[in-house]
Amino acid sequence: LATLTPREEKVLRMRFGIGEKSDHTLEEVGQDFFVTRERIRQIEAKALRKLRHPSRCKKLKSFLES
């Protein structure tokens, strides 16, 4: 997650419950950032696209394997 912007990282952490007590809805995350749930959906999609990029996939695979 370090390859993402701080905003993208926080959105993914909140949405998927990484380091949180539970996951949050688009609406809940949007309220935290003072934006619409649609904007949160866009930020989430962009962040996931970044993580799926081949150059980042190698880093992610090595992290998951260790």
PDB file of N, CA and C in Angstrom:
ATOM      1  N   LEU A   1       0.812  -1.210   0.000  1.00  0.00           N
ATOM      2  CA  LEU A   1       0.000   0.000   0.000  1.00  0.00           C
ATOM      3  C   LEU A   1       0.847   1.264   0.000  1.00  0.00           C
ATOM      4  N   ALA A   2       2.123   1.128   0.253  1.00  0.00           N
ATOM      5  CA  ALA A   2       2.994   2.300   0.324  1.00  0.00           C
ATOM      6  C   ALA A   2       3.167   2.984  -1.027  1.00  0.00           C
ATOM      7  N   THR A   3       2.838   2.291  -2.115  1.00  0.00           N
ATOM      8  CA  THR A   3       2.976   2.896  -3.441  1.00  0.00           C
ATOM      9  C   THR A   3       1.789   3.790  -3.794  1.00  0.00           C
ATOM     10  N   LEU A   4       0.776   3.797  -2.965  1.00  0.00           N
ATOM     11  CA  LEU A   4      -0.419   4.609  -3.204  1.00  0.00           C
ATOM     12  C   LEU A   4      -0.288   5.963  -2.522  1.00  0.00           C
ATOM     13  N   THR A   5      -1.145   6.896  -2.927  1.00  0.00           N
ATOM     14  CA  THR A   5      -1.192   8.179  -2.230  1.00  0.00           C
ATOM     15  C   THR A   5      -1.779   7.934  -0.843  1.00  0.00           C
ATOM     16  N   PRO A   6      -1.528   8.812   0.110  1.00  0.00           N
ATOM     17  CA  PRO A   6      -2.100   8.626   1.450  1.00  0.00           C
ATOM     18  C   PRO A   6      -3.624   8.501   1.424  1.00  0.00           C
ATOM     19  N   ARG A   7      -4.265   9.270   0.555  1.00  0.00           N
ATOM     20  CA  ARG A   7      -5.728   9.215   0.457  1.00  0.00           C
ATOM     21  C   ARG A   7      -6.190   7.855  -0.066  1.00  0.00           C
ATOM     22  N   GLU A   8      -5.545   7.356  -1.125  1.00  0.00           N
ATOM     23  CA  GLU A   8      -5.910   6.057  -1.686  1.00  0.00           C
ATOM     24  C   GLU A   8      -5.688   4.948  -0.664  1.00  0.00           C
ATOM     25  N   GLU A   9      -4.579   5.032   0.044  1.00  0.00           N
ATOM     26  CA  GLU A   9      -4.274   4.024   1.062  1.00  0.00           C
ATOM     27  C   GLU A   9      -5.340   4.006   2.149  1.00  0.00           C
ATOM     28  N   LYS A  10      -5.715   5.180   2.634  1.00  0.00           N
ATOM     29  CA  LYS A  10      -6.712   5.247   3.702  1.00  0.00           C
ATOM     30  C   LYS A  10      -8.069   4.737   3.223  1.00  0.00           C
ATOM     31  N   VAL A  11      -8.436   5.077   1.981  1.00  0.00           N
ATOM     32  CA  VAL A  11      -9.706   4.599   1.432  1.00  0.00           C
ATOM     33  C   VAL A  11      -9.719   3.074   1.394  1.00  0.00           C
ATOM     34  N   LEU A  12      -8.656   2.458   0.883  1.00  0.00           N
ATOM     35  CA  LEU A  12      -8.611   0.994   0.816  1.00  0.00           C
ATOM     36  C   LEU A  12      -8.607   0.368   2.205  1.00  0.00           C
ATOM     37  N   ARG A  13      -7.857   0.958   3.121  1.00  0.00           N
ATOM     38  CA  ARG A  13      -7.824   0.425   4.489  1.00  0.00           C
ATOM     39  C   ARG A  13      -9.218   0.457   5.114  1.00  0.00           C
ATOM     40  N   MET A  14      -9.923   1.555   4.921  1.00  0.00           N
ATOM     41  CA  MET A  14     -11.268   1.677   5.490  1.00  0.00           C
ATOM     42  C   MET A  14     -12.259   0.747   4.789  1.00  0.00           C
ATOM     43  N   ARG A  15     -12.198   0.687   3.471  1.00  0.00           N
ATOM     44  CA  ARG A  15     -13.151  -0.123   2.707  1.00  0.00           C
ATOM     45  C   ARG A  15     -13.006  -1.612   3.004  1.00  0.00           C
ATOM     46  N   PHE A  16     -11.762  -2.086   3.129  1.00  0.00           N
ATOM     47  CA  PHE A  16     -11.533  -3.512   3.316  1.00  0.00           C
ATOM     48  C   PHE A  16     -11.205  -3.891   4.759  1.00  0.00           C
ATOM     49  N   GLY A  17     -11.217  -2.930   5.661  1.00  0.00           N
ATOM     50  CA  GLY A  17     -10.990  -3.219   7.070  1.00  0.00           C
ATOM     51  C   GLY A  17      -9.555  -3.579   7.404  1.00  0.00           C
ATOM     52  N   ILE A  18      -8.597  -3.100   6.627  1.00  0.00           N
ATOM     53  CA  ILE A  18      -7.180  -3.390   6.880  1.00  0.00           C
ATOM     54  C   ILE A  18      -6.711  -2.492   8.021  1.00  0.00           C
ATOM     55  N   GLY A  19      -6.371  -3.092   9.145  1.00  0.00           N
ATOM     56  CA  GLY A  19      -5.942  -2.320  10.303  1.00  0.00           C
ATOM     57  C   GLY A  19      -7.089  -1.603  10.999  1.00  0.00           C
ATOM     58  N   GLU A  20      -8.304  -1.954  10.665  1.00  0.00           N
ATOM     59  CA  GLU A  20      -9.502  -1.353  11.263  1.00  0.00           C
ATOM     60  C   GLU A  20     -10.268  -2.456  11.989  1.00  0.00           C
ATOM     61  N   LYS A  21     -11.237  -2.051  12.779  1.00  0.00           N
ATOM     62  CA  LYS A  21     -12.074  -3.036  13.462  1.00  0.00           C
ATOM     63  C   LYS A  21     -12.983  -3.759  12.475  1.00  0.00           C
ATOM     64  N   SER A  22     -13.469  -3.026  11.474  1.00  0.00           N
ATOM     65  CA  SER A  22     -14.318  -3.630  10.448  1.00  0.00           C
ATOM     66  C   SER A  22     -14.221  -2.810   9.172  1.00  0.00           C
ATOM     67  N   ASP A  23     -14.806  -3.359   8.104  1.00  0.00           N
ATOM     68  CA  ASP A  23     -14.810  -2.610   6.852  1.00  0.00           C
ATOM     69  C   ASP A  23     -15.931  -1.571   6.882  1.00  0.00           C
ATOM     70  N   HIS A  24     -15.853  -0.604   5.978  1.00  0.00           N
ATOM     71  CA  HIS A  24     -16.818   0.492   5.942  1.00  0.00           C
ATOM     72  C   HIS A  24     -17.471   0.566   4.569  1.00  0.00           C
ATOM     73  N   THR A  25     -18.674   1.103   4.533  1.00  0.00           N
ATOM     74  CA  THR A  25     -19.372   1.284   3.263  1.00  0.00           C
ATOM     75  C   THR A  25     -18.803   2.492   2.531  1.00  0.00           C
ATOM     76  N   LEU A  26     -19.143   2.604   1.250  1.00  0.00           N
ATOM     77  CA  LEU A  26     -18.732   3.774   0.471  1.00  0.00           C
ATOM     78  C   LEU A  26     -19.250   5.047   1.129  1.00  0.00           C
ATOM     79  N   GLU A  27     -20.475   4.986   1.615  1.00  0.00           N
ATOM     80  CA  GLU A  27     -21.100   6.150   2.257  1.00  0.00           C
ATOM     81  C   GLU A  27     -20.330   6.569   3.507  1.00  0.00           C
ATOM     82  N   GLU A  28     -19.959   5.600   4.336  1.00  0.00           N
ATOM     83  CA  GLU A  28     -19.223   5.903   5.569  1.00  0.00           C
ATOM     84  C   GLU A  28     -17.851   6.509   5.270  1.00  0.00           C
ATOM     85  N   VAL A  29     -17.160   5.954   4.296  1.00  0.00           N
ATOM     86  CA  VAL A  29     -15.844   6.481   3.928  1.00  0.00           C
ATOM     87  C   VAL A  29     -16.003   7.881   3.345  1.00  0.00           C
ATOM     88  N   GLY A  30     -17.021   8.063   2.521  1.00  0.00           N
ATOM     89  CA  GLY A  30     -17.288   9.372   1.933  1.00  0.00           C
ATOM     90  C   GLY A  30     -17.533  10.437   2.980  1.00  0.00           C
ATOM     91  N   GLN A  31     -18.249  10.093   4.031  1.00  0.00           N
ATOM     92  CA  GLN A  31     -18.509  11.050   5.112  1.00  0.00           C
ATOM     93  C   GLN A  31     -17.209  11.437   5.809  1.00  0.00           C
ATOM     94  N   ASP A  32     -16.312  10.488   5.965  1.00  0.00           N
ATOM     95  CA  ASP A  32     -15.023  10.757   6.604  1.00  0.00           C
ATOM     96  C   ASP A  32     -14.174  11.722   5.774  1.00  0.00           C
ATOM     97  N   PHE A  33     -14.274  11.627   4.444  1.00  0.00           N
ATOM     98  CA  PHE A  33     -13.495  12.473   3.536  1.00  0.00           C
ATOM     99  C   PHE A  33     -14.275  13.687   3.032  1.00  0.00           C
ATOM    100  N   PHE A  34     -15.538  13.794   3.422  1.00  0.00           N
ATOM    101  CA  PHE A  34     -16.411  14.885   2.971  1.00  0.00           C
ATOM    102  C   PHE A  34     -16.584  14.895   1.453  1.00  0.00           C
ATOM    103  N   VAL A  35     -16.737  13.710   0.871  1.00  0.00           N
ATOM    104  CA  VAL A  35     -17.014  13.572  -0.561  1.00  0.00           C
ATOM    105  C   VAL A  35     -18.138  12.551  -0.739  1.00  0.00           C
ATOM    106  N   THR A  36     -18.633  12.431  -1.973  1.00  0.00           N
ATOM    107  CA  THR A  36     -19.725  11.495  -2.236  1.00  0.00           C
ATOM    108  C   THR A  36     -19.217  10.056  -2.276  1.00  0.00           C
ATOM    109  N   ARG A  37     -20.143   9.130  -2.148  1.00  0.00           N
ATOM    110  CA  ARG A  37     -19.757   7.716  -2.235  1.00  0.00           C
ATOM    111  C   ARG A  37     -19.250   7.375  -3.635  1.00  0.00           C
ATOM    112  N   GLU A  38     -19.753   8.087  -4.648  1.00  0.00           N
ATOM    113  CA  GLU A  38     -19.268   7.870  -6.015  1.00  0.00           C
ATOM    114  C   GLU A  38     -17.792   8.249  -6.133  1.00  0.00           C
ATOM    115  N   ARG A  39     -17.403   9.341  -5.503  1.00  0.00           N
ATOM    116  CA  ARG A  39     -15.995   9.763  -5.541  1.00  0.00           C
ATOM    117  C   ARG A  39     -15.119   8.736  -4.829  1.00  0.00           C
ATOM    118  N   ILE A  40     -15.598   8.190  -3.725  1.00  0.00           N
ATOM    119  CA  ILE A  40     -14.846   7.150  -3.009  1.00  0.00           C
ATOM    120  C   ILE A  40     -14.712   5.916  -3.890  1.00  0.00           C
ATOM    121  N   ARG A  41     -15.780   5.566  -4.606  1.00  0.00           N
ATOM    122  CA  ARG A  41     -15.726   4.424  -5.513  1.00  0.00           C
ATOM    123  C   ARG A  41     -14.659   4.650  -6.583  1.00  0.00           C
ATOM    124  N   GLN A  42     -14.571   5.869  -7.107  1.00  0.00           N
ATOM    125  CA  GLN A  42     -13.567   6.197  -8.119  1.00  0.00           C
ATOM    126  C   GLN A  42     -12.149   6.102  -7.552  1.00  0.00           C
ATOM    127  N   ILE A  43     -11.952   6.628  -6.346  1.00  0.00           N
ATOM    128  CA  ILE A  43     -10.629   6.574  -5.703  1.00  0.00           C
ATOM    129  C   ILE A  43     -10.230   5.123  -5.447  1.00  0.00           C
ATOM    130  N   GLU A  44     -11.185   4.323  -4.966  1.00  0.00           N
ATOM    131  CA  GLU A  44     -10.932   2.905  -4.707  1.00  0.00           C
ATOM    132  C   GLU A  44     -10.552   2.184  -6.002  1.00  0.00           C
ATOM    133  N   ALA A  45     -11.294   2.435  -7.070  1.00  0.00           N
ATOM    134  CA  ALA A  45     -11.020   1.780  -8.352  1.00  0.00           C
ATOM    135  C   ALA A  45      -9.633   2.153  -8.868  1.00  0.00           C
ATOM    136  N   LYS A  46      -9.268   3.417  -8.750  1.00  0.00           N
ATOM    137  CA  LYS A  46      -7.949   3.870  -9.211  1.00  0.00           C
ATOM    138  C   LYS A  46      -6.839   3.203  -8.400  1.00  0.00           C
ATOM    139  N   ALA A  47      -7.029   3.120  -7.090  1.00  0.00           N
ATOM    140  CA  ALA A  47      -6.024   2.499  -6.222  1.00  0.00           C
ATOM    141  C   ALA A  47      -5.863   1.013  -6.552  1.00  0.00           C
ATOM    142  N   LEU A  48      -6.972   0.321  -6.766  1.00  0.00           N
ATOM    143  CA  LEU A  48      -6.899  -1.100  -7.107  1.00  0.00           C
ATOM    144  C   LEU A  48      -6.240  -1.300  -8.468  1.00  0.00           C
ATOM    145  N   ARG A  49      -6.515  -0.395  -9.407  1.00  0.00           N
ATOM    146  CA  ARG A  49      -5.865  -0.450 -10.718  1.00  0.00           C
ATOM    147  C   ARG A  49      -4.355  -0.305 -10.572  1.00  0.00           C
ATOM    148  N   LYS A  50      -3.936   0.618  -9.711  1.00  0.00           N
ATOM    149  CA  LYS A  50      -2.501   0.810  -9.470  1.00  0.00           C
ATOM    150  C   LYS A  50      -1.873  -0.462  -8.903  1.00  0.00           C
ATOM    151  N   LEU A  51      -2.548  -1.087  -7.948  1.00  0.00           N
ATOM    152  CA  LEU A  51      -1.999  -2.293  -7.315  1.00  0.00           C
ATOM    153  C   LEU A  51      -1.943  -3.469  -8.284  1.00  0.00           C
ATOM    154  N   ARG A  52      -2.848  -3.484  -9.259  1.00  0.00           N
ATOM    155  CA  ARG A  52      -2.868  -4.575 -10.235  1.00  0.00           C
ATOM    156  C   ARG A  52      -1.821  -4.403 -11.333  1.00  0.00           C
ATOM    157  N   HIS A  53      -1.228  -3.219 -11.437  1.00  0.00           N
ATOM    158  CA  HIS A  53      -0.248  -2.959 -12.492  1.00  0.00           C
ATOM    159  C   HIS A  53       0.924  -3.925 -12.335  1.00  0.00           C
ATOM    160  N   PRO A  54       1.408  -4.482 -13.455  1.00  0.00           N
ATOM    161  CA  PRO A  54       2.475  -5.500 -13.377  1.00  0.00           C
ATOM    162  C   PRO A  54       3.689  -5.099 -12.549  1.00  0.00           C
ATOM    163  N   SER A  55       4.116  -3.851 -12.634  1.00  0.00           N
ATOM    164  CA  SER A  55       5.303  -3.450 -11.869  1.00  0.00           C
ATOM    165  C   SER A  55       5.049  -3.517 -10.365  1.00  0.00           C
ATOM    166  N   ARG A  56       3.821  -3.301  -9.964  1.00  0.00           N
ATOM    167  CA  ARG A  56       3.496  -3.371  -8.538  1.00  0.00           C
ATOM    168  C   ARG A  56       3.106  -4.781  -8.114  1.00  0.00           C
ATOM    169  N   CYS A  57       2.635  -5.583  -9.055  1.00  0.00           N
ATOM    170  CA  CYS A  57       2.243  -6.957  -8.744  1.00  0.00           C
ATOM    171  C   CYS A  57       3.415  -7.757  -8.186  1.00  0.00           C
ATOM    172  N   LYS A  58       4.611  -7.531  -8.723  1.00  0.00           N
ATOM    173  CA  LYS A  58       5.789  -8.257  -8.254  1.00  0.00           C
ATOM    174  C   LYS A  58       6.055  -7.969  -6.785  1.00  0.00           C
ATOM    175  N   LYS A  59       5.940  -6.696  -6.411  1.00  0.00           N
ATOM    176  CA  LYS A  59       6.154  -6.319  -5.013  1.00  0.00           C
ATOM    177  C   LYS A  59       5.093  -6.951  -4.124  1.00  0.00           C
ATOM    178  N   LEU A  60       3.850  -6.954  -4.605  1.00  0.00           N
ATOM    179  CA  LEU A  60       2.745  -7.507  -3.830  1.00  0.00           C
ATOM    180  C   LEU A  60       2.900  -9.015  -3.662  1.00  0.00           C
ATOM    181  N   LYS A  61       3.305  -9.707  -4.730  1.00  0.00           N
ATOM    182  CA  LYS A  61       3.500 -11.151  -4.652  1.00  0.00           C
ATOM    183  C   LYS A  61       4.597 -11.511  -3.660  1.00  0.00           C
ATOM    184  N   SER A  62       5.707 -10.767  -3.691  1.00  0.00           N
ATOM    185  CA  SER A  62       6.800 -11.066  -2.762  1.00  0.00           C
ATOM    186  C   SER A  62       6.366 -10.815  -1.324  1.00  0.00           C
ATOM    187  N   PHE A  63       5.526  -9.804  -1.112  1.00  0.00           N
ATOM    188  CA  PHE A  63       5.009  -9.531   0.229  1.00  0.00           C
ATOM    189  C   PHE A  63       4.113 -10.673   0.700  1.00  0.00           C
ATOM    190  N   LEU A  64       3.234 -11.152  -0.167  1.00  0.00           N
ATOM    191  CA  LEU A  64       2.299 -12.214   0.203  1.00  0.00           C
ATOM    192  C   LEU A  64       3.003 -13.546   0.426  1.00  0.00           C
ATOM    193  N   GLU A  65       4.086 -13.793  -0.288  1.00  0.00           N
ATOM    194  CA  GLU A  65       4.810 -15.055  -0.157  1.00  0.00           C
ATOM    195  C   GLU A  65       5.684 -15.113   1.089  1.00  0.00           C
ATOM    196  N   SER A  66       6.045 -13.956   1.633  1.00  0.00           N
ATOM    197  CA  SER A  66       6.928 -13.964   2.810  1.00  0.00           C
ATOM    198  C   SER A  66       6.163 -14.085   4.102  1.00  0.00           C
TER     199      SER A  66
END
